[in-house]
PDB file of C-alpha atoms in Angstrom:
ATOM      1  CA  UNK A  47      70.780  76.968 118.410  1.00  0.00           C
ATOM      2  CA  UNK A  48      73.381  77.426 121.119  1.00  0.00           C
ATOM      3  CA  UNK A  49      75.002  80.650 122.242  1.00  0.00           C
ATOM      4  CA  UNK A  50      78.255  79.861 120.384  1.00  0.00           C
ATOM      5  CA  UNK A  51      76.435  79.351 117.075  1.00  0.00           C
ATOM      6  CA  UNK A  52      74.485  82.556 117.699  1.00  0.00           C
ATOM      7  CA  UNK A  53      77.742  84.401 118.336  1.00  0.00           C
ATOM      8  CA  UNK A  54      79.152  83.198 115.002  1.00  0.00           C
ATOM      9  CA  UNK A  55      75.989  84.318 113.202  1.00  0.00           C
ATOM     10  CA  UNK A  56      76.357  87.783 114.731  1.00  0.00           C
ATOM     11  CA  UNK A  57      79.953  87.911 113.506  1.00  0.00           C
ATOM     12  CA  UNK A  58      78.882  86.937 109.980  1.00  0.00           C
ATOM     13  CA  UNK A  59      76.023  89.441 110.044  1.00  0.00           C
ATOM     14  CA  UNK A  60      78.264  92.303 111.157  1.00  0.00           C
ATOM     15  CA  UNK A  61      81.012  91.414 108.679  1.00  0.00           C
ATOM     16  CA  UNK A  62      78.434  91.159 105.878  1.00  0.00           C
ATOM     17  CA  UNK A  63      76.863  94.495 106.829  1.00  0.00           C
ATOM     18  CA  UNK A  64      80.320  96.060 107.101  1.00  0.00           C
ATOM     19  CA  UNK A  65      81.297  94.753 103.675  1.00  0.00           C
ATOM     20  CA  UNK A  66      78.119  95.892 101.926  1.00  0.00           C
ATOM     21  CA  UNK A  67      78.022  99.318 103.574  1.00  0.00           C
ATOM     22  CA  UNK A  68      81.734  99.953 103.060  1.00  0.00           C
ATOM     23  CA  UNK A  69      81.585  98.951  99.397  1.00  0.00           C
ATOM     24  CA  UNK A  70      78.421 100.976  98.850  1.00  0.00           C
ATOM     25  CA  UNK A  71      79.907 103.995 100.619  1.00  0.00           C
ATOM     26  CA  UNK A  72      83.038 103.889  98.464  1.00  0.00           C
ATOM     27  CA  UNK A  73      81.209 103.315  95.177  1.00  0.00           C
ATOM     28  CA  UNK A  74      78.598 106.068  95.721  1.00  0.00           C
ATOM     29  CA  UNK A  75      81.067 108.356  97.546  1.00  0.00           C
ATOM     30  CA  UNK A  76      79.003 108.524 100.758  1.00  0.00           C
ATOM     31  CA  UNK A  77      81.174 108.998 103.830  1.00  0.00           C
ATOM     32  CA  UNK A  78      78.314 108.210 106.212  1.00  0.00           C
ATOM     33  CA  UNK A  79      77.889 104.734 104.685  1.00  0.00           C
ATOM     34  CA  UNK A  80      81.624 104.095 104.943  1.00  0.00           C
ATOM     35  CA  UNK A  81      81.615 105.135 108.599  1.00  0.00           C
ATOM     36  CA  UNK A  82      78.708 102.829 109.470  1.00  0.00           C
ATOM     37  CA  UNK A  83      80.379 100.029 107.509  1.00  0.00           C
ATOM     38  CA  UNK A  84      83.596 100.500 109.454  1.00  0.00           C
ATOM     39  CA  UNK A  85      81.650 100.504 112.733  1.00  0.00           C
ATOM     40  CA  UNK A  86      80.018  97.182 111.790  1.00  0.00           C
ATOM     41  CA  UNK A  87      83.417  95.708 110.879  1.00  0.00           C
ATOM     42  CA  UNK A  88      84.906  96.832 114.203  1.00  0.00           C
ATOM     43  CA  UNK A  89      81.948  95.380 116.132  1.00  0.00           C
ATOM     44  CA  UNK A  90      82.258  92.102 114.204  1.00  0.00           C
ATOM     45  CA  UNK A  91      85.987  92.059 114.914  1.00  0.00           C
ATOM     46  CA  UNK A  92      85.342  92.470 118.641  1.00  0.00           C
ATOM     47  CA  UNK A  93      82.888  89.551 118.660  1.00  0.00           C
ATOM     48  CA  UNK A  94      85.273  87.536 116.483  1.00  0.00           C
ATOM     49  CA  UNK A  95      88.047  88.140 119.045  1.00  0.00           C
ATOM     50  CA  UNK A  96      85.742  86.907 121.808  1.00  0.00           C
ATOM     51  CA  UNK A  97      84.852  83.861 119.695  1.00  0.00           C
ATOM     52  CA  UNK A  98      88.537  82.981 119.205  1.00  0.00           C
ATOM     53  CA  UNK A  99      89.107  83.387 122.936  1.00  0.00           C
ATOM     54  CA  UNK A 100      86.338  80.867 123.598  1.00  0.00           C
ATOM     55  CA  UNK A 101      87.840  78.405 121.096  1.00  0.00           C
ATOM     56  CA  UNK A 102      91.362  78.562 122.523  1.00  0.00           C
ATOM     57  CA  UNK A 103      90.086  78.241 126.102  1.00  0.00           C
ATOM     58  CA  UNK A 104      88.391  74.915 125.373  1.00  0.00           C
ATOM     59  CA  UNK A 105      90.098  71.752 126.637  1.00  0.00           C
ATOM     60  CA  UNK A 106      92.174  69.794 124.129  1.00  0.00           C
ATOM     61  CA  UNK A 107      94.261  71.000 121.208  1.00  0.00           C
ATOM     62  CA  UNK A 108      91.872  73.479 119.652  1.00  0.00           C
ATOM     63  CA  UNK A 109      94.816  74.845 117.662  1.00  0.00           C
ATOM     64  CA  UNK A 110      94.776  71.714 115.473  1.00  0.00           C
ATOM     65  CA  UNK A 111      91.152  72.304 114.452  1.00  0.00           C
ATOM     66  CA  UNK A 112      90.923  73.291 110.781  1.00  0.00           C
ATOM     67  CA  UNK A 113      88.274  75.890 111.566  1.00  0.00           C
ATOM     68  CA  UNK A 114      90.685  77.834 113.775  1.00  0.00           C
ATOM     69  CA  UNK A 115      93.160  78.387 110.901  1.00  0.00           C
ATOM     70  CA  UNK A 116      90.824  80.227 108.565  1.00  0.00           C
ATOM     71  CA  UNK A 117      89.177  82.039 111.449  1.00  0.00           C
ATOM     72  CA  UNK A 118      92.607  83.293 112.557  1.00  0.00           C
ATOM     73  CA  UNK A 119      93.484  84.405 109.023  1.00  0.00           C
ATOM     74  CA  UNK A 120      90.186  86.276 108.729  1.00  0.00           C
ATOM     75  CA  UNK A 121      90.925  87.997 112.060  1.00  0.00           C
ATOM     76  CA  UNK A 122      94.462  88.962 110.973  1.00  0.00           C
ATOM     77  CA  UNK A 123      93.202  90.364 107.663  1.00  0.00           C
ATOM     78  CA  UNK A 124      90.953  92.766 109.535  1.00  0.00           C
ATOM     79  CA  UNK A 125      93.632  93.613 112.096  1.00  0.00           C
ATOM     80  CA  UNK A 126      96.087  94.593 109.331  1.00  0.00           C
ATOM     81  CA  UNK A 127      93.352  96.527 107.533  1.00  0.00           C
ATOM     82  CA  UNK A 128      92.552  98.518 110.678  1.00  0.00           C
ATOM     83  CA  UNK A 129      96.254  99.292 111.113  1.00  0.00           C
ATOM     84  CA  UNK A 130      96.534 100.384 107.460  1.00  0.00           C
ATOM     85  CA  UNK A 131      93.425 102.529 107.865  1.00  0.00           C
ATOM     86  CA  UNK A 132      94.767 104.100 111.045  1.00  0.00           C
ATOM     87  CA  UNK A 133      98.362 104.699 109.925  1.00  0.00           C
ATOM     88  CA  UNK A 134      97.944 105.357 106.186  1.00  0.00           C
ATOM     89  CA  UNK A 135      94.254 106.327 105.922  1.00  0.00           C
ATOM     90  CA  UNK A 136      93.679 103.497 103.463  1.00  0.00           C
ATOM     91  CA  UNK A 137      89.953 103.040 103.935  1.00  0.00           C
ATOM     92  CA  UNK A 138      89.632 102.001 100.284  1.00  0.00           C
ATOM     93  CA  UNK A 139      91.161  98.622 101.220  1.00  0.00           C
ATOM     94  CA  UNK A 140      87.649  97.689 102.331  1.00  0.00           C
ATOM     95  CA  UNK A 141      87.069  96.887  98.649  1.00  0.00           C
ATOM     96  CA  UNK A 142      89.352  93.851  98.878  1.00  0.00           C
ATOM     97  CA  UNK A 143      90.063  92.959 102.490  1.00  0.00           C
ATOM     98  CA  UNK A 144      86.550  93.143 103.912  1.00  0.00           C
ATOM     99  CA  UNK A 145      85.088  90.559 101.452  1.00  0.00           C
ATOM    100  CA  UNK A 146      88.158  88.347 101.936  1.00  0.00           C
ATOM    101  CA  UNK A 147      87.790  88.377 105.719  1.00  0.00           C
ATOM    102  CA  UNK A 148      84.110  87.469 105.398  1.00  0.00           C
ATOM    103  CA  UNK A 149      84.921  84.657 102.947  1.00  0.00           C
ATOM    104  CA  UNK A 150      87.552  83.094 105.203  1.00  0.00           C
ATOM    105  CA  UNK A 151      85.388  83.393 108.323  1.00  0.00           C
ATOM    106  CA  UNK A 152      82.480  81.632 106.608  1.00  0.00           C
ATOM    107  CA  UNK A 153      84.912  79.027 105.191  1.00  0.00           C
ATOM    108  CA  UNK A 154      86.221  78.366 108.696  1.00  0.00           C
ATOM    109  CA  UNK A 155      82.763  77.195 109.760  1.00  0.00           C
ATOM    110  CA  UNK A 156      82.825  74.589 106.985  1.00  0.00           C
ATOM    111  CA  UNK A 157      86.091  73.220 108.382  1.00  0.00           C
ATOM    112  CA  UNK A 158      84.743  72.434 111.847  1.00  0.00           C
ATOM    113  CA  UNK A 159      85.024  68.623 111.422  1.00  0.00           C
ATOM    114  CA  UNK A 160      88.566  68.914 110.033  1.00  0.00           C
ATOM    115  CA  UNK A 161      91.952  68.960 111.684  1.00  0.00           C
ATOM    116  CA  UNK A 162      95.584  69.428 110.649  1.00  0.00           C
ATOM    117  CA  UNK A 163      98.619  67.308 111.414  1.00  0.00           C
ATOM    118  CA  UNK A 164     101.030  69.092 113.725  1.00  0.00           C
ATOM    119  CA  UNK A 165     103.773  67.926 116.089  1.00  0.00           C
ATOM    120  CA  UNK A 166     102.165  67.173 119.485  1.00  0.00           C
ATOM    121  CA  UNK A 167     104.897  69.032 121.329  1.00  0.00           C
ATOM    122  CA  UNK A 168     105.747  72.705 120.989  1.00  0.00           C
ATOM    123  CA  UNK A 169     102.349  73.359 119.419  1.00  0.00           C
ATOM    124  CA  UNK A 170     102.183  76.922 120.693  1.00  0.00           C
ATOM    125  CA  UNK A 171     105.623  77.704 119.305  1.00  0.00           C
ATOM    126  CA  UNK A 172     104.608  76.081 116.019  1.00  0.00           C
ATOM    127  CA  UNK A 173     101.702  78.475 115.774  1.00  0.00           C
ATOM    128  CA  UNK A 174     103.774  81.538 116.566  1.00  0.00           C
ATOM    129  CA  UNK A 175     106.685  80.868 114.231  1.00  0.00           C
ATOM    130  CA  UNK A 176     104.991  79.042 111.371  1.00  0.00           C
ATOM    131  CA  UNK A 177     101.271  79.786 111.185  1.00  0.00           C
ATOM    132  CA  UNK A 178     101.401  83.186 112.882  1.00  0.00           C
ATOM    133  CA  UNK A 179     104.313  84.495 110.778  1.00  0.00           C
ATOM    134  CA  UNK A 180     102.878  83.133 107.511  1.00  0.00           C
ATOM    135  CA  UNK A 181      99.375  84.453 108.132  1.00  0.00           C
ATOM    136  CA  UNK A 182     100.680  87.898 109.069  1.00  0.00           C
ATOM    137  CA  UNK A 183     102.779  87.919 105.889  1.00  0.00           C
ATOM    138  CA  UNK A 184      99.760  86.933 103.785  1.00  0.00           C
ATOM    139  CA  UNK A 185      97.551  89.541 105.463  1.00  0.00           C
ATOM    140  CA  UNK A 186     100.183  92.150 104.574  1.00  0.00           C
ATOM    141  CA  UNK A 187     100.198  90.773 101.032  1.00  0.00           C
ATOM    142  CA  UNK A 188      96.453  91.416 100.948  1.00  0.00           C
ATOM    143  CA  UNK A 189      97.223  95.084 101.609  1.00  0.00           C
ATOM    144  CA  UNK A 190      99.733  95.181  98.744  1.00  0.00           C
ATOM    145  CA  UNK A 191      97.173  93.367  96.550  1.00  0.00           C
ATOM    146  CA  UNK A 192      94.457  95.951  97.204  1.00  0.00           C
ATOM    147  CA  UNK A 193      96.873  98.867  96.899  1.00  0.00           C
ATOM    148  CA  UNK A 194      98.313  97.383  93.697  1.00  0.00           C
ATOM    149  CA  UNK A 195      94.895  97.042  92.080  1.00  0.00           C
ATOM    150  CA  UNK A 196      93.972 100.595  93.044  1.00  0.00           C
ATOM    151  CA  UNK A 197      97.321 101.884  91.759  1.00  0.00           C
ATOM    152  CA  UNK A 198      96.840 100.247  88.349  1.00  0.00           C
ATOM    153  CA  UNK A 199      93.249 101.478  88.067  1.00  0.00           C
ATOM    154  CA  UNK A 200      94.082 105.070  88.980  1.00  0.00           C
ATOM    155  CA  UNK A 201      97.224 105.109  86.842  1.00  0.00           C
ATOM    156  CA  UNK A 202      95.237 104.008  83.782  1.00  0.00           C
ATOM    157  CA  UNK A 203      92.677 106.755  84.369  1.00  0.00           C
ATOM    158  CA  UNK A 204      95.414 109.358  84.662  1.00  0.00           C
ATOM    159  CA  UNK A 205      97.362 108.162  81.617  1.00  0.00           C
ATOM    160  CA  UNK A 206      94.265 108.111  79.421  1.00  0.00           C
ATOM    161  CA  UNK A 207      93.244 111.496  80.858  1.00  0.00           C
ATOM    162  CA  UNK A 208      89.795 110.237  81.712  1.00  0.00           C
ATOM    163  CA  UNK A 209      87.943 112.411  84.258  1.00  0.00           C
ATOM    164  CA  UNK A 210      87.944 111.026  87.803  1.00  0.00           C
ATOM    165  CA  UNK A 211      84.277 110.579  88.647  1.00  0.00           C
ATOM    166  CA  UNK A 212      82.364 108.987  91.534  1.00  0.00           C
ATOM    167  CA  UNK A 213      84.481 107.289  94.176  1.00  0.00           C
ATOM    168  CA  UNK A 214      87.653 107.893  92.145  1.00  0.00           C
ATOM    169  CA  UNK A 215      87.590 111.559  93.160  1.00  0.00           C
ATOM    170  CA  UNK A 216      88.152 110.487  96.764  1.00  0.00           C
ATOM    171  CA  UNK A 217      90.954 108.027  96.048  1.00  0.00           C
ATOM    172  CA  UNK A 218      94.375 108.791  97.520  1.00  0.00           C
ATOM    173  CA  UNK A 219      97.264 109.665  95.238  1.00  0.00           C
ATOM    174  CA  UNK A 220      99.352 107.148  93.302  1.00  0.00           C
ATOM    175  CA  UNK A 221     102.214 107.746  95.728  1.00  0.00           C
ATOM    176  CA  UNK A 222      99.980 106.729  98.651  1.00  0.00           C
ATOM    177  CA  UNK A 223      99.121 103.429  96.962  1.00  0.00           C
ATOM    178  CA  UNK A 224     102.769 102.873  96.126  1.00  0.00           C
ATOM    179  CA  UNK A 225     103.775 103.586  99.739  1.00  0.00           C
ATOM    180  CA  UNK A 226     101.208 101.030 100.931  1.00  0.00           C
ATOM    181  CA  UNK A 227     102.735  98.356  98.670  1.00  0.00           C
ATOM    182  CA  UNK A 228     106.194  99.274  99.978  1.00  0.00           C
ATOM    183  CA  UNK A 229     105.089  99.112 103.622  1.00  0.00           C
ATOM    184  CA  UNK A 230     103.362  95.757 103.186  1.00  0.00           C
ATOM    185  CA  UNK A 231     106.270  94.150 101.311  1.00  0.00           C
ATOM    186  CA  UNK A 232     108.918  95.478 103.718  1.00  0.00           C
ATOM    187  CA  UNK A 233     107.135  93.949 106.709  1.00  0.00           C
ATOM    188  CA  UNK A 234     105.651  90.893 105.008  1.00  0.00           C
ATOM    189  CA  UNK A 235     108.611  89.241 103.302  1.00  0.00           C
ATOM    190  CA  UNK A 236     110.759  88.736 106.440  1.00  0.00           C
ATOM    191  CA  UNK A 237     107.704  87.239 108.172  1.00  0.00           C
ATOM    192  CA  UNK A 238     107.039  84.912 105.250  1.00  0.00           C
ATOM    193  CA  UNK A 239     110.678  83.766 105.330  1.00  0.00           C
ATOM    194  CA  UNK A 240     110.472  82.998 109.058  1.00  0.00           C
ATOM    195  CA  UNK A 241     107.222  81.107 108.540  1.00  0.00           C
ATOM    196  CA  UNK A 242     108.614  79.059 105.658  1.00  0.00           C
ATOM    197  CA  UNK A 243     111.869  78.108 107.399  1.00  0.00           C
ATOM    198  CA  UNK A 244     110.073  77.131 110.611  1.00  0.00           C
ATOM    199  CA  UNK A 245     107.736  75.014 108.481  1.00  0.00           C
ATOM    200  CA  UNK A 246     110.674  72.969 107.203  1.00  0.00           C
ATOM    201  CA  UNK A 247     111.822  72.503 110.796  1.00  0.00           C
ATOM    202  CA  UNK A 248     108.431  71.214 111.863  1.00  0.00           C
ATOM    203  CA  UNK A 249     108.193  69.019 108.775  1.00  0.00           C
ATOM    204  CA  UNK A 250     111.301  67.259 110.069  1.00  0.00           C
ATOM    205  CA  UNK A 251     109.649  66.784 113.472  1.00  0.00           C
ATOM    206  CA  UNK A 252     106.302  65.657 112.054  1.00  0.00           C
ATOM    207  CA  UNK A 253     107.132  63.644 108.936  1.00  0.00           C
ATOM    208  CA  UNK A 254     110.804  62.826 109.551  1.00  0.00           C
ATOM    209  CA  UNK A 255     112.201  64.854 106.645  1.00  0.00           C
ATOM    210  CA  UNK A 256     112.666  68.506 105.845  1.00  0.00           C
ATOM    211  CA  UNK A 257     111.416  68.392 102.266  1.00  0.00           C
ATOM    212  CA  UNK A 258     109.161  65.808 100.633  1.00  0.00           C
ATOM    213  CA  UNK A 259     108.264  67.366  97.246  1.00  0.00           C
ATOM    214  CA  UNK A 260     104.771  67.972  98.576  1.00  0.00           C
ATOM    215  CA  UNK A 261     102.722  70.259  96.294  1.00  0.00           C
ATOM    216  CA  UNK A 262     102.192  72.725  99.148  1.00  0.00           C
ATOM    217  CA  UNK A 263     105.923  72.905  99.790  1.00  0.00           C
ATOM    218  CA  UNK A 264     106.672  73.470  96.103  1.00  0.00           C
ATOM    219  CA  UNK A 265     104.026  76.183  95.856  1.00  0.00           C
ATOM    220  CA  UNK A 266     105.248  77.872  99.021  1.00  0.00           C
ATOM    221  CA  UNK A 267     108.816  77.959  97.713  1.00  0.00           C
ATOM    222  CA  UNK A 268     107.590  79.401  94.400  1.00  0.00           C
ATOM    223  CA  UNK A 269     105.711  82.092  96.323  1.00  0.00           C
ATOM    224  CA  UNK A 270     108.878  82.792  98.361  1.00  0.00           C
ATOM    225  CA  UNK A 271     110.984  83.366  95.218  1.00  0.00           C
ATOM    226  CA  UNK A 272     108.364  85.706  93.761  1.00  0.00           C
ATOM    227  CA  UNK A 273     108.001  87.477  97.099  1.00  0.00           C
ATOM    228  CA  UNK A 274     111.826  87.742  97.326  1.00  0.00           C
ATOM    229  CA  UNK A 275     111.924  89.299  93.861  1.00  0.00           C
ATOM    230  CA  UNK A 276     109.272  91.800  94.918  1.00  0.00           C
ATOM    231  CA  UNK A 277     111.178  92.582  98.132  1.00  0.00           C
ATOM    232  CA  UNK A 278     114.457  93.008  96.220  1.00  0.00           C
ATOM    233  CA  UNK A 279     112.914  95.344  93.685  1.00  0.00           C
ATOM    234  CA  UNK A 280     111.262  97.497  96.341  1.00  0.00           C
ATOM    235  CA  UNK A 281     113.950  97.555  99.019  1.00  0.00           C
ATOM    236  CA  UNK A 282     117.239  97.153  97.114  1.00  0.00           C
ATOM    237  CA  UNK A 283     116.771  98.611  93.639  1.00  0.00           C
ATOM    238  CA  UNK A 284     114.143 101.140  94.748  1.00  0.00           C
ATOM    239  CA  UNK A 285     111.807 100.215  91.923  1.00  0.00           C
ATOM    240  CA  UNK A 286     108.331 101.683  92.335  1.00  0.00           C
ATOM    241  CA  UNK A 287     105.042 101.855  90.548  1.00  0.00           C
ATOM    242  CA  UNK A 288     103.358  99.636  88.009  1.00  0.00           C
ATOM    243  CA  UNK A 289     105.759  96.693  87.795  1.00  0.00           C
ATOM    244  CA  UNK A 290     105.911  96.024  91.530  1.00  0.00           C
ATOM    245  CA  UNK A 291     102.147  96.555  91.834  1.00  0.00           C
ATOM    246  CA  UNK A 292     101.534  93.822  89.233  1.00  0.00           C
ATOM    247  CA  UNK A 293     103.980  91.448  90.917  1.00  0.00           C
ATOM    248  CA  UNK A 294     102.334  92.029  94.316  1.00  0.00           C
ATOM    249  CA  UNK A 295      98.950  91.127  92.806  1.00  0.00           C
ATOM    250  CA  UNK A 296     100.297  87.885  91.326  1.00  0.00           C
ATOM    251  CA  UNK A 297     102.068  86.825  94.527  1.00  0.00           C
ATOM    252  CA  UNK A 298      98.906  87.312  96.559  1.00  0.00           C
ATOM    253  CA  UNK A 299      96.744  85.513  93.985  1.00  0.00           C
ATOM    254  CA  UNK A 300      99.092  82.512  94.053  1.00  0.00           C
ATOM    255  CA  UNK A 301      99.098  82.514  97.854  1.00  0.00           C
ATOM    256  CA  UNK A 302      95.278  82.446  97.941  1.00  0.00           C
ATOM    257  CA  UNK A 303      95.228  79.649  95.363  1.00  0.00           C
ATOM    258  CA  UNK A 304      97.545  77.722  97.667  1.00  0.00           C
ATOM    259  CA  UNK A 305      95.410  78.336 100.768  1.00  0.00           C
ATOM    260  CA  UNK A 306      92.048  77.579  99.222  1.00  0.00           C
ATOM    261  CA  UNK A 307      92.963  75.166  96.450  1.00  0.00           C
ATOM    262  CA  UNK A 308      95.766  73.025  97.843  1.00  0.00           C
ATOM    263  CA  UNK A 309      94.658  72.900 101.482  1.00  0.00           C
ATOM    264  CA  UNK A 310      91.083  71.979 100.622  1.00  0.00           C
ATOM    265  CA  UNK A 311      91.119  70.201  97.269  1.00  0.00           C
ATOM    266  CA  UNK A 312      94.402  68.350  96.779  1.00  0.00           C
ATOM    267  CA  UNK A 313      96.080  65.498  98.691  1.00  0.00           C
ATOM    268  CA  UNK A 314      98.979  67.070 100.555  1.00  0.00           C
ATOM    269  CA  UNK A 315     100.748  67.008 103.915  1.00  0.00           C
ATOM    270  CA  UNK A 316      98.958  70.303 104.531  1.00  0.00           C
ATOM    271  CA  UNK A 317      95.452  69.158 103.590  1.00  0.00           C
ATOM    272  CA  UNK A 318      92.730  69.449 106.173  1.00  0.00           C
ATOM    273  CA  UNK A 319      91.422  65.995 107.050  1.00  0.00           C
ATOM    274  CA  UNK A 320      88.157  64.897 108.622  1.00  0.00           C
ATOM    275  CA  UNK A 321      88.278  63.724 112.210  1.00  0.00           C
ATOM    276  CA  UNK A 322      87.112  60.068 112.389  1.00  0.00           C
ATOM    277  CA  UNK A 323      83.757  59.694 114.117  1.00  0.00           C
TER     278      UNK A 323
END
């Protein structure tokens, strides 16, 4: 086993330990477990950053490698989670984001022989405007997903007047969850719009037409309309609470179905393809 493979195993080990310890710490209300779990996640993130630096420094277009896409998304999920934890004290997001980051990092290793079709020129700009903006928007959606689930769970407990036991005693207030959804939607929707529009531009460069009725394009537009509705309700009408929490959960679920289902399992312009040997 080479040093690169060993590095990836360390990343998986630290992410796995961080996930288990964070989840255990939240469920049994042990702050010490949560702290150790966060330390493991931070250490894994540091090694993951080093791993991505090694990949991008290799000769050739490493940015077209399928493995890099999911690895980048895993990295962004953790980056947004750390920011949410730092700014809003939302450590409970470990319940959703930590397992997701681990899943996408492990999935990235399965995509090593795959590549994606991208225009040979302006590849760096393609990544910044299209992939970078979309992945940041989806990572922010993951925050609204976790906050939405927590909001619905806590709201049900309060409405039914059930006693808050175990980890629920340490949960933030409903307003904190609602503010997290607001923050994630306010920042995420403009990024998703930029990513989608730049994708149509690059579709013209790569396939000669802006729109080709590709299943990924149709799904992405559907997600945009739902995301736009969520953004409008939060930012224009000022709607808060249960309805926007449910919509945020559905938008994120559809986005993950698109990333994992369409990219990997269906024939599409956006499918990962095996590199011929």
